[in-house]
Structures are given as structure tokens and as C-alpha cells.
Short mmCIF file of C-alpha atoms and ligand atoms in Angstrom, two decimals:
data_model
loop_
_atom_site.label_atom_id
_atom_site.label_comp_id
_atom_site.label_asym_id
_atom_site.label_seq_id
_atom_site.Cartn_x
_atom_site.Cartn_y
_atom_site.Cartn_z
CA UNK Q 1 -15.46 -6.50 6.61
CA UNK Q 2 -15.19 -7.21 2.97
CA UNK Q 3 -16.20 -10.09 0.79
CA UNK Q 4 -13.86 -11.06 -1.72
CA UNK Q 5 -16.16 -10.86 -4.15
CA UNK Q 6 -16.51 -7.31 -3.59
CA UNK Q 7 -12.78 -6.77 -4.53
CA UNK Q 8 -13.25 -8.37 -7.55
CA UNK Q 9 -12.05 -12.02 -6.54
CA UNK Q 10 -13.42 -14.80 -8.85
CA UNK Q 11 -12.27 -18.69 -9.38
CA UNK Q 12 -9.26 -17.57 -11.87
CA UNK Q 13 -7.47 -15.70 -8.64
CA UNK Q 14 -9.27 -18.27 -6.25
CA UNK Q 15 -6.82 -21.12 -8.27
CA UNK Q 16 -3.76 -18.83 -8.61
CA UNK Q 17 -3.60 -18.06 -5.10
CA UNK Q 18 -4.44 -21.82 -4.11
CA UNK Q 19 -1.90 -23.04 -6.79
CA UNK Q 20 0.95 -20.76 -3.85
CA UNK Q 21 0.31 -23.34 -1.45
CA UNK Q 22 1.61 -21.13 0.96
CA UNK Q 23 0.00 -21.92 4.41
CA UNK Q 24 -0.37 -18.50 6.29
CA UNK Q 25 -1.10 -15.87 3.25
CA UNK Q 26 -4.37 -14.85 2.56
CA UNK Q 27 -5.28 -13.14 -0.84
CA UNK Q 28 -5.84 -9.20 -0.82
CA UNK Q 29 -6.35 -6.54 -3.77
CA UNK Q 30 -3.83 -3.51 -3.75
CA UNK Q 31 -5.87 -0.35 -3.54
CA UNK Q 32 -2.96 1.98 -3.84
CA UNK Q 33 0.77 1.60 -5.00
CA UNK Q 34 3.39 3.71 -3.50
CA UNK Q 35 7.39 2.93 -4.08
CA UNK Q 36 8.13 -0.07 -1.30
CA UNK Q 37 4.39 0.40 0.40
CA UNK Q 38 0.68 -0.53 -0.27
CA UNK Q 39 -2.24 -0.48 1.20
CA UNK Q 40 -4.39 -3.27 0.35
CA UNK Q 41 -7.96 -4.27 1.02
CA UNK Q 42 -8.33 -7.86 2.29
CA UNK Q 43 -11.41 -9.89 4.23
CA UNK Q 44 -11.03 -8.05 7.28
CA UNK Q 45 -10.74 -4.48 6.15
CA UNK Q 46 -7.57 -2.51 5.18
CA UNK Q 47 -4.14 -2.83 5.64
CA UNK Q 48 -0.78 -0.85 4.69
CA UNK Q 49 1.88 -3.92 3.48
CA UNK Q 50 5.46 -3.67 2.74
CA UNK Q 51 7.50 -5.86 0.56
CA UNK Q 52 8.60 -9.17 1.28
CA UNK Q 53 12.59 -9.33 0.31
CA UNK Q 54 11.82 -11.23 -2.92
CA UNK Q 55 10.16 -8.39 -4.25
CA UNK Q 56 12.48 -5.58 -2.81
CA UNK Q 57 15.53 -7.03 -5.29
CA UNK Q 58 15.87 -4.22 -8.14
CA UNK Q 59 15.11 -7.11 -10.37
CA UNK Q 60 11.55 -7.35 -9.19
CA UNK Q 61 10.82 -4.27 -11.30
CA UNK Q 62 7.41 -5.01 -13.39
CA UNK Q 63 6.48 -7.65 -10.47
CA UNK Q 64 6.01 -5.14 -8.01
CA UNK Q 65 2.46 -4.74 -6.75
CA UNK Q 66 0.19 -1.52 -8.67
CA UNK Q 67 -2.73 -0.79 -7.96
CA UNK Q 68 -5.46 -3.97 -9.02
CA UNK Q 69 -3.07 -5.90 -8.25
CA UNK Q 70 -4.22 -9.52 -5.90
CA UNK Q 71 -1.34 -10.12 -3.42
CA UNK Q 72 -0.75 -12.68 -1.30
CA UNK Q 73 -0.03 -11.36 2.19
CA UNK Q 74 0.82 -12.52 5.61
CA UNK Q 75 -1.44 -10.12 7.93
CA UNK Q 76 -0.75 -8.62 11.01
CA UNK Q 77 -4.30 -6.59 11.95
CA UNK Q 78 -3.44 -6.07 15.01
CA UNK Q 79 -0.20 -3.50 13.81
CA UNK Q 80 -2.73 -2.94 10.61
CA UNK Q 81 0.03 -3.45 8.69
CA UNK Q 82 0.71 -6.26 6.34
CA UNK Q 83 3.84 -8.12 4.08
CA UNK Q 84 3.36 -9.21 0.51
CA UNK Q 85 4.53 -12.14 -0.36
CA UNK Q 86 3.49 -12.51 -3.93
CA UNK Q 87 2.03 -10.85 -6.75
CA UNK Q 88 -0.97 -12.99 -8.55
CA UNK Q 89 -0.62 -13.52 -12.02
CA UNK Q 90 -2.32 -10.60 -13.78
CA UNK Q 91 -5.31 -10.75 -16.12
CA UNK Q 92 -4.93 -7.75 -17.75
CA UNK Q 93 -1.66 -5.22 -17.04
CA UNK Q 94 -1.44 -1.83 -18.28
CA UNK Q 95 2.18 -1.14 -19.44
CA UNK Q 96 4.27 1.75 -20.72
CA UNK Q 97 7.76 2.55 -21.21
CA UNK Q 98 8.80 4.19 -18.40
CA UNK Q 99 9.22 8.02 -18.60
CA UNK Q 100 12.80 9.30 -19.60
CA UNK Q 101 15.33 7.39 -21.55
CA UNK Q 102 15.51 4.12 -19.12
CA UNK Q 103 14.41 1.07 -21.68
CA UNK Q 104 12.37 -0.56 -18.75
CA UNK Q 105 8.44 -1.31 -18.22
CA UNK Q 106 6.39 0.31 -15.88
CA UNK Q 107 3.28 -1.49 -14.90
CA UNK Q 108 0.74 1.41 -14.10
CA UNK Q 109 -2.42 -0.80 -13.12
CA UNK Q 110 -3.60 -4.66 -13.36
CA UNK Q 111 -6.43 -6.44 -13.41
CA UNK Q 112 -8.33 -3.90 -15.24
CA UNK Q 113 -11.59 -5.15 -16.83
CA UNK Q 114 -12.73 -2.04 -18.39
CA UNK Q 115 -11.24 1.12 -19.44
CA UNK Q 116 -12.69 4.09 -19.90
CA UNK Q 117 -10.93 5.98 -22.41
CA UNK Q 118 -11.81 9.79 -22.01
CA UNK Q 119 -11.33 12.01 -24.73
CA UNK Q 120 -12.53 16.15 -24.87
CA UNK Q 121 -14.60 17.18 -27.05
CA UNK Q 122 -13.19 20.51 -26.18
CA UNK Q 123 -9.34 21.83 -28.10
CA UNK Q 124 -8.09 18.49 -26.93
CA UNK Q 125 -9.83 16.16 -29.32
CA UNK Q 126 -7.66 14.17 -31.56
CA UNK Q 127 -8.45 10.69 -33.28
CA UNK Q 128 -4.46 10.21 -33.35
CA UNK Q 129 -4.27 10.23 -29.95
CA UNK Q 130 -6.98 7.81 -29.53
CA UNK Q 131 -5.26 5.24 -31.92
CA UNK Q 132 -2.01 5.58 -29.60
CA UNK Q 133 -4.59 4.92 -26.57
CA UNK Q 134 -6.51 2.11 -27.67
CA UNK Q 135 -3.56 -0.01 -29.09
CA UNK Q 136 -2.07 0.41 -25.07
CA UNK Q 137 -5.63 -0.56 -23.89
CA UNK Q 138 -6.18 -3.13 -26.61
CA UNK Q 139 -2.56 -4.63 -25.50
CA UNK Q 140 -3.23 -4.71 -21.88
CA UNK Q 141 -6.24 -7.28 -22.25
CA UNK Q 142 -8.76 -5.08 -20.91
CA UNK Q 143 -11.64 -3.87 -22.57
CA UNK Q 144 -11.94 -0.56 -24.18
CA UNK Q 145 -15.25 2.13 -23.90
CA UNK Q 146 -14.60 5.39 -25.55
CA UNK Q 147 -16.06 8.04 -24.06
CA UNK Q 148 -16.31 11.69 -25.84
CA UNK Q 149 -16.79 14.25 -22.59
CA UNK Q 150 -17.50 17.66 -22.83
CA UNK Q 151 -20.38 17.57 -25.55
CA UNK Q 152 -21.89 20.91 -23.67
CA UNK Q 153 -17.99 22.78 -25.16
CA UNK Q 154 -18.43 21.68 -28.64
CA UNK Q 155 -20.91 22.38 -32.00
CA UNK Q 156 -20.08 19.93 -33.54
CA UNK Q 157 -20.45 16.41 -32.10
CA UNK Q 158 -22.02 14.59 -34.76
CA UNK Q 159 -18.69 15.41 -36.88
CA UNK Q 160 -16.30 14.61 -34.26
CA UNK Q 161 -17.87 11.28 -33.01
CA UNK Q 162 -17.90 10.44 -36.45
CA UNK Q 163 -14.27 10.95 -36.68
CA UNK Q 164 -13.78 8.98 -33.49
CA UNK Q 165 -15.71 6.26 -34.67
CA UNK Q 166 -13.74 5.54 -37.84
CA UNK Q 167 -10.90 5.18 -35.23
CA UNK Q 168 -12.88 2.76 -33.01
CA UNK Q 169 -13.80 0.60 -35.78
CA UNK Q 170 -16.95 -0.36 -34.00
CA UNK Q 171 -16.08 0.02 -29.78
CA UNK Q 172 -18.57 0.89 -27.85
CA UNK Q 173 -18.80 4.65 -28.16
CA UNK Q 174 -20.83 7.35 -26.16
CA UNK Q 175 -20.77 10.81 -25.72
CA UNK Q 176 -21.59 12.17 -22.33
CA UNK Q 177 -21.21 15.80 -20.04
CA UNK Q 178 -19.48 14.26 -17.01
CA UNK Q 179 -19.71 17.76 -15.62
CA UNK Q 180 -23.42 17.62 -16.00
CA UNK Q 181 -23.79 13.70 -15.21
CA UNK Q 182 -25.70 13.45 -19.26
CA UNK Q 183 -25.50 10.29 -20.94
CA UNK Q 184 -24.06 7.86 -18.61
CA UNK Q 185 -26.84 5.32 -18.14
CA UNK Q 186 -25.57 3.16 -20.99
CA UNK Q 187 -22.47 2.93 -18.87
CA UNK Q 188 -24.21 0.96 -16.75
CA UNK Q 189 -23.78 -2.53 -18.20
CA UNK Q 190 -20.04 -2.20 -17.45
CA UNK Q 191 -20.23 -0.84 -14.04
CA UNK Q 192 -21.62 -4.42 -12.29
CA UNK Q 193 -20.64 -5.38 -8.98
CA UNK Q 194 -16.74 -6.74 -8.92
CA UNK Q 195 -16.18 -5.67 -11.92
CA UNK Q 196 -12.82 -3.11 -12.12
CA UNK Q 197 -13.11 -0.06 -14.49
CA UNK Q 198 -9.88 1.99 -14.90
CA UNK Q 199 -10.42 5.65 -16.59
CA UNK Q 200 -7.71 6.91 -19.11
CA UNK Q 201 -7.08 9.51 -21.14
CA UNK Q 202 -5.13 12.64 -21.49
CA UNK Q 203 -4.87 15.05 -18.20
CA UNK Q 204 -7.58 17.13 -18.21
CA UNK Q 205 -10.33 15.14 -20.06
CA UNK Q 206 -12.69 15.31 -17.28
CA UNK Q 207 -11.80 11.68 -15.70
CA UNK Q 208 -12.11 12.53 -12.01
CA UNK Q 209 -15.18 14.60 -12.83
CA UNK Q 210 -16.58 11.58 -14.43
CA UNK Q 211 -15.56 9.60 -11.07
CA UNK Q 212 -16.86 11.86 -8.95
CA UNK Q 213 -19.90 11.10 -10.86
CA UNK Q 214 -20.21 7.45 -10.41
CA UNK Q 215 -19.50 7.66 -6.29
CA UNK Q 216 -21.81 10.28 -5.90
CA UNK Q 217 -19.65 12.33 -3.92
CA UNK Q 218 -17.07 14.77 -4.82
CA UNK Q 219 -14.00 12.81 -3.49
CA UNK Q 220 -11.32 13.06 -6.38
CA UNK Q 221 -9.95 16.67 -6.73
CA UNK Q 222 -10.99 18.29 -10.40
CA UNK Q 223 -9.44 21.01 -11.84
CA UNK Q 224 -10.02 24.29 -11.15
CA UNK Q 225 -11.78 26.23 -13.59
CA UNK Q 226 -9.44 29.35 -13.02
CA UNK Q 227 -6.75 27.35 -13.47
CA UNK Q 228 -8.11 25.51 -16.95
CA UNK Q 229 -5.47 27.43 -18.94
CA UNK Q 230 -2.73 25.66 -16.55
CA UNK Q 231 -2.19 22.43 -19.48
CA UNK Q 232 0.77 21.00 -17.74
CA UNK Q 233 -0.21 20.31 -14.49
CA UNK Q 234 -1.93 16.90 -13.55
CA UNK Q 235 -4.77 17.21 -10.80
CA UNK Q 236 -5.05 13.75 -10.09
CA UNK Q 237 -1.88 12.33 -8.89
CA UNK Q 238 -2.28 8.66 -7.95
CA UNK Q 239 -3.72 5.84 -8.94
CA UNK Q 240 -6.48 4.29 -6.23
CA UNK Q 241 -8.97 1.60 -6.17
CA UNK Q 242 -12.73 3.28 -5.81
CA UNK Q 243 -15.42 1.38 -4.65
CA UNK Q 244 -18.83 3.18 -5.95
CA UNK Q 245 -22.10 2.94 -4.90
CA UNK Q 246 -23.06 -0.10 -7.17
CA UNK Q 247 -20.30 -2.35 -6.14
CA UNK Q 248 -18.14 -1.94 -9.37
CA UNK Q 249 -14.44 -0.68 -8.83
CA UNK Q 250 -13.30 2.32 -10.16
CA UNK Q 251 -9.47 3.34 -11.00
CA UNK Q 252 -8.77 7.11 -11.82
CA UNK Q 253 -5.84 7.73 -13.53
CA UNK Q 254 -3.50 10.68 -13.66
CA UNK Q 255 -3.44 12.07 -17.11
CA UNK Q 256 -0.32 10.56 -19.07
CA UNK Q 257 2.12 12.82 -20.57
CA UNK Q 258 4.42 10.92 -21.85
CA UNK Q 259 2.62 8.31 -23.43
CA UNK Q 260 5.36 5.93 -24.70
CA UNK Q 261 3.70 2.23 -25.64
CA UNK Q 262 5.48 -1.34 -24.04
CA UNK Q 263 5.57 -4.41 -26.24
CA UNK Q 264 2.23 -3.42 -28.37
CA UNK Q 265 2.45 -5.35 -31.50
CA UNK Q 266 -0.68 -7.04 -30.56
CA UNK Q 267 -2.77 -4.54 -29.60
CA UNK Q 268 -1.51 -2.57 -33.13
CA UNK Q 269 -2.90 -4.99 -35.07
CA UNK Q 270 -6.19 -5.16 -33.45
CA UNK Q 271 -6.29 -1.34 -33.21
CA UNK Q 272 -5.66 -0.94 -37.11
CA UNK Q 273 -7.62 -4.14 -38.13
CA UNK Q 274 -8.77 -2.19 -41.08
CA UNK Q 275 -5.17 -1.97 -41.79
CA UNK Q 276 -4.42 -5.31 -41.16
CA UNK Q 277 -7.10 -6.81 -42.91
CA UNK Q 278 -5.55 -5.43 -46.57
CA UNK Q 279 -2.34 -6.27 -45.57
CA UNK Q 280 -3.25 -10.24 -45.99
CA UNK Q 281 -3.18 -9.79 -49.51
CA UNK Q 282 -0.17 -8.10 -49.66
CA UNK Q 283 2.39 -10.04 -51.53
CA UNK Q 284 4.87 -9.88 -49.04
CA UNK Q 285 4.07 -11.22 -45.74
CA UNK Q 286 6.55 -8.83 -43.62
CA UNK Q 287 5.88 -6.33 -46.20
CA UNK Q 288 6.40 -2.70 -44.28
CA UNK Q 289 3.53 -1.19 -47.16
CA UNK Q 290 6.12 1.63 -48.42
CA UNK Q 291 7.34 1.15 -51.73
CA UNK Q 292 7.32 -2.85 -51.98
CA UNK Q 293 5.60 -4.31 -55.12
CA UNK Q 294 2.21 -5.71 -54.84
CA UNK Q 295 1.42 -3.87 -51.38
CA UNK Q 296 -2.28 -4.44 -51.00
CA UNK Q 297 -2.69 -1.44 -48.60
CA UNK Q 298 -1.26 0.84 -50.66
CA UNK Q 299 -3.43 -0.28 -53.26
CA UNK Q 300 -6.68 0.44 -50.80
CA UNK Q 301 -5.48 3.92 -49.64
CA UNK Q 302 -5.11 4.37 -53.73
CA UNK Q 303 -8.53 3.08 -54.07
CA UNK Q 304 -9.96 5.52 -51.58
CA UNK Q 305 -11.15 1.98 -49.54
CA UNK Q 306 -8.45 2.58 -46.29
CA UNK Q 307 -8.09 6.48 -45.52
CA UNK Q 308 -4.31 7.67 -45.77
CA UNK Q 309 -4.33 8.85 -42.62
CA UNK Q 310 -4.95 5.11 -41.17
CA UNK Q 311 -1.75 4.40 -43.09
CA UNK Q 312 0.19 7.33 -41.55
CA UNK Q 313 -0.89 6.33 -38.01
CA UNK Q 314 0.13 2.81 -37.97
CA UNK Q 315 3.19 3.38 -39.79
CA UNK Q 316 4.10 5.85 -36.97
CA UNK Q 317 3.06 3.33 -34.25
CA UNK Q 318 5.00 0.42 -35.54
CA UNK Q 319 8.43 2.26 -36.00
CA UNK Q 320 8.03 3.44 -32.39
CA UNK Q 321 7.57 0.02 -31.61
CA UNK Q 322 10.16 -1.04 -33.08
CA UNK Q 323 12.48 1.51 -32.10
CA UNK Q 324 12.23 0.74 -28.87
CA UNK Q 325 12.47 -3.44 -29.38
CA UNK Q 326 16.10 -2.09 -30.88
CA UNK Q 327 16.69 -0.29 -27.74
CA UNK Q 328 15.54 -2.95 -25.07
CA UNK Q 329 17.58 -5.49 -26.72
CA UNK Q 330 20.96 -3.56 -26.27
CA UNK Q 331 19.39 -2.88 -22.82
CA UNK Q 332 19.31 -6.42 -21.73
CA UNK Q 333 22.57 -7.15 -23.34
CA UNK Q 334 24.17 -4.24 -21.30
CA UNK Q 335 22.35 -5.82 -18.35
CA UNK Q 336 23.47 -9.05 -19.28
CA UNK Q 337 27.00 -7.90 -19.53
CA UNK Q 338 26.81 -6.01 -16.15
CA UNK Q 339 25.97 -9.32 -14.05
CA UNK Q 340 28.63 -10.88 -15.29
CA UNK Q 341 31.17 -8.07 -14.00
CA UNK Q 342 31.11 -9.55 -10.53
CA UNK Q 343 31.50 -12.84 -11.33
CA UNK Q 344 34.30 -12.22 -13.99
CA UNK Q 345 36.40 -10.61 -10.58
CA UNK Q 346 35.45 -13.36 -8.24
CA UNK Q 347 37.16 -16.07 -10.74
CA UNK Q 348 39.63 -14.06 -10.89
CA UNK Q 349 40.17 -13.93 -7.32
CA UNK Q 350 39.55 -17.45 -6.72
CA UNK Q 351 42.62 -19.35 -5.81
CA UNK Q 352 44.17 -20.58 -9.00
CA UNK Q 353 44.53 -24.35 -8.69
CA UNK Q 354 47.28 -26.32 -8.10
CA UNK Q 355 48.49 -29.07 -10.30
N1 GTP V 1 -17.89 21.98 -19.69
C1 GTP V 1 -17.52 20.81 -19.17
N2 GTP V 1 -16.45 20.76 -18.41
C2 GTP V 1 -16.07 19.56 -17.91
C3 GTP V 1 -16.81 18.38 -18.17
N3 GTP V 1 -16.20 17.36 -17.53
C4 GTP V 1 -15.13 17.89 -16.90
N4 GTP V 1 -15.05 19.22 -17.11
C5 GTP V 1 -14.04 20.16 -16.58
O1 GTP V 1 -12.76 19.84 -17.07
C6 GTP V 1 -11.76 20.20 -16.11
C7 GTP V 1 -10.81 19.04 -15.90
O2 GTP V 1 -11.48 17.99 -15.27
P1 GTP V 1 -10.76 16.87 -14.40
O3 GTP V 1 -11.85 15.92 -14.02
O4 GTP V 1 -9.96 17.45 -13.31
O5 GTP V 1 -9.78 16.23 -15.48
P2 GTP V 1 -8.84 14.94 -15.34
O6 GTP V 1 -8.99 14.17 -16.59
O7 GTP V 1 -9.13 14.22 -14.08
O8 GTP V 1 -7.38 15.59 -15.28
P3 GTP V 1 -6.01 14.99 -14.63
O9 GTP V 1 -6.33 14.52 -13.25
O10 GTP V 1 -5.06 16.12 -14.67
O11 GTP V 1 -5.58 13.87 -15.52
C8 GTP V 1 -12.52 20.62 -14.85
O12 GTP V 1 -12.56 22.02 -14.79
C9 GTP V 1 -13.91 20.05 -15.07
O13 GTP V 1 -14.92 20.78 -14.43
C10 GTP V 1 -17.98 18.49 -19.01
O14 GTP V 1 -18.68 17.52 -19.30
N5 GTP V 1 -18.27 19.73 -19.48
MG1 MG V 2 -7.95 13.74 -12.48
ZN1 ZN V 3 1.84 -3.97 -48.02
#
């Protein structure tokens, strides 16, 4: 048996669900996400539920239920299997563009509260990665904890954190030794009973070590040390919902690649507020600060007040962004175009009228 409560339910699902009116379905949290299957946690245990024909249409897409997600389901225990009916409106979604050259979102996990973004203190550490991390974290609606692992491989922490923190612009920040379980009691304020916690970061970082951590037990598969040299293989290869020892829920992540952001403009600006906060006084309001007169940020990266490399970074991040806005809107017009093809033939073939 499970409470709700323990899944994560509060009154905000409690009213979306009730606002279904749909006599028969009773809510449930996804646990894992495969392509047409899930298996979902609901009041009286587990399930594995299939997709009702609404959400089988290619169209369905970003709807489809990831892991986090709250479904509505009609149950059948006695099979232990289940079929979703619908997909609860999301409170925080984690989106990238999907691998490959498709213009098309992929929604990796939802309902995320926290997010554990896990960065090496080892080779891998780089603030510029970071930036591209927290602007998908700050766009998703979750909130971000950075989290610097490996302090045991590295001499010198106080340099790097302080390199992370001019990134963070005043996140919570810790360094810790998941390996070693060192310096995770200040995690505990996040890690409350209900709440959902999903860990990111590049492949490698140490985020299954730090989950194996938090449940105590060593359930997720880490890398092997003999095969640490081995950077392009992911250990951890899908995305579950934990439940650890204190009641909070716990999301490991594989490492992402291929980290391509979705519709981010939001969470760029509050990842570069330094940034933004100059460009208010620029005297252009879109101004792009290049080579445009009276560009305030320029002015504060020639002042020594905003550091170049802040500049750089967001500059980078935008044109991506905008790069791909560009590409998704000749997407949907191609998609546009290609459901009219069928209709196009049927007038055609309708009978032509007589008069
Ligand atoms: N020295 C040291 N090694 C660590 C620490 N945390 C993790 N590691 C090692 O780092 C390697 C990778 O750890 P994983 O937990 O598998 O990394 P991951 O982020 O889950 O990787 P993916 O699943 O591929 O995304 C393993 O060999 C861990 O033992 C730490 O605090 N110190
Ligand atoms: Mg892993
Ligand atoms: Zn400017």
C-alpha cells in the first residue's frame, strides 16, 4: 500500500485530477517510462500501464507519460496491469531537443522539485557546462542545488568552487565525496518526505554513487573503476523513481551527451541575471550587445564589472536558441503542409458537384 502523499501527491494534482471528472480513473505517479509502457505506483501498489489510444497518436509526442509524471489510470490489479488515460498537467518538465537532427521536444522527467546538478571536481569540471545546465534546470521550473563531487580527486577546491560560484550567482552550492558519503547533511533540507529530487549532470559525475548514498543500499549500478577511462559509455541507463529511506523521491539520470536546450529563453535570462541586469540600460531594448551603440554590457565587460567570459557564454546560448526557434518554425510549417496532403487528395476525389 502507498499513500499518495508518499508519491508526492499534494492539493495542486488533487484539483487537476478532480478537474478530469472522469468517474473510474484513479491518480498514479509514473515510476519508469519505456516507449508505449509504464509502470506506475498508485494507492494499492504497482502497476505496468499501457497507453490509452489518445496518447498512442504520433501527435501525442511531449504528452506522453516520463517518469514523475501523475497519470490518470483505469486499474486492473488483478492482471497488475493498468491504462493511462491522461497525463496531469506538469509542474515542472525537463525538456531537450531531441537527439539527432529531428526539431521535436523530448520530455525527459516532470514534476521535478529539486535537481541536483552534479559536476566533477575531477578533469570534467567546467563552469561552461554548468551555465548550459542550469539555464535547462532554471527553464524546467524546478529548483537547482549544485553539487561539486569528487573533492577527495582535486587540490584545489577552494579555486574551483569559486569559479562555480560566479556561475551560480548565489544557488545553493556544496561540495561533497559521494564516494565517501562527506558533506551531504546540508542536503538534507531538500530531501523531505514527498518531495521529488532528480540528479543531473554529465555521465560520469558520480550521480548514482551519490544515489546509492541516499538509499543506503547499493542499488543503481556505478561505474567501474577499471573501466573509468571508458568516457563514452553511460552506466545508468534509465530514468526511475527512487523512494529513499526518508520518504523523499529520488530520480537518477543517465548522463546527457547531447545536451541540446528546448525553448530556454527564460531560464537564460535567469541563468545570466548578471548579464541581464546591464542589459536594462542598454539603449536598445533588443539590443544583441555586439557592436550596437550605447550597449551597456559591453560597457561593464569594458569596465571589468561583468567578466567577458559571461558575455561569451550567453551569447553562445542565445544563438543556439535561436537557431533552433528558426528550425522548429520551418518544422511546423513542413508539418503543417504535410496534414494538408491528405485532405488536398480527398477534395480532389470528392465528387465534383453538379449544377
Ligand atoms: N574519488 C571519487 N570517486 C567518485 C566519487 N563519486 C563517484 N566516484 C566514482 O566515479 C565513477 C562514476 O560514478 P557513477 O556514479 O557511475 O557516475 P554517473 O554520474 O552515475 O554516470 P552515468 O550513469 O554514466 O551518467 C565511479 O567509479 C565512482 O566510484 C567521489 O566522491 N570520489
Ligand atoms: Mg549513473
Ligand atoms: Zn547591449
Amino acid at each position: 500500500m502507498n499513500s499518495l502523499e508518499a508519491l508526492g501527491w499534494d492539493a495542486d494534482f488533487a484539483r487537476a485530477f478532480d478537474s478530469l471528472q472522469a468517474p473510474g480513473l484513479r491518480p498514479a505517479r509514473v515510476l519508469v517510462g519505456h516507449a508505449g509502457l509504464c509502470r506506475v505506483a498508485w494507492e494499492e501498489g504497482e502497476l505496468l500501464a499501457d497507453f490509452a489510444g489518445r496518447l498512442r497518436l504520433r501527435e501525442a509526442g511531449a504528452e506522453l507519460p516520463v517518469v514523475g509524471d501523475w497519470v490518470a489510470i483505469a486499474p486492473r490489479p488483478a492482471e497488475g496491469r493498468a491504462t493511462v488515460h491522461h497525463v496531469l498537467e506538469r509542474r515542472s518538465r525537463f525538456s531537450r531537443k531531441v537527439a539527432g537532427d529531428h526539431v521535436e521536444e523530448q520530455v525527459v522527467a516532470a514534476n521535478v522539485d529539486t535537481v541536483f546538478l552534479v559536476s566533477g571536481l575531477d578533469g570534467d569540471h567546467n563552469p561552461r557546462r554548468l551555465e548550459r545546465f542550469l539555464t535547462l534546470v532554471r527553464e524546467s521550473g524546478a529548483e537547482p542545488v549544485v553539487l561539486l563531487n569528487k573533492a577527495d580527486l582535486c587540490d584545489a577546491v577552494a579555486q574551483r568552487r569559486a569559479e562555480a560560484e560566479a556561475v551560480a550567482l548565489g544557488l545553493p552550492l556544496f561540495v561533497i565525496e559521494a564516494k565517501h558519503g562527506r558533506g551531504l547533511e546540508p542536503l538534507e533540507p531538500w530531501l523531505q518526505p514527498g518531495r521529488t529530487i532528480a540528479l543531473l549532470g554529465s555521465s560520469g559525475v558520480g550521480k548514482s554513487t551519490l544515489a546509492n548514498r541516499l538509499l543506503g543500499v547499493e542499488r543503481q549500478k556505478t561505474r567501474d573503476v577499471r573501466e573509468s577511462d571508458d568516457r563514452g559509455r553511460h552506466t545508468t541507463s534509465a530514468r526511475e523513481l527512487l523512494r529513499l529511506p526518508g520518504g523523499a523521491l529520488l530520480i537518477d539520470t543517465p548522463g546527457m551527451r547531447e545536451l541540446q536546450l528546448w525553448d530556454a529563453d527564460e531560464g537564460l535570462g535567469q541563468t545570466f541575471a548578471d548579464v541581464e541586469e546591464h542589459a536594462g540600460a542598454c539603449r536598445f531594448r533588443d539590443c544583441a550587445h555586439e557592436q550596437e551603440p550605447g550597449c551597456a554590457v559591453r560597457a561593464a565587460v569594458d569596465s571589468g564589472a561583468l567578466p567577458a567570459a559571461r558575455l561569451a557564454s550567453w551569447a553562445r546560448l542565445r544563438k543556439e536558441l535561436r537557431s533552433l526557434a528558426d528550425r522548429q518554425d520551418a518544422y511546423s510549417r513542413r508539418q503543417a503542409e504535410r496534414r494538408w496532403i491528405p485532405i488536398h487528395k480527398s477534395l480532389r476525389k470528392a465528387p465534383k458537384k453538379r449544377g
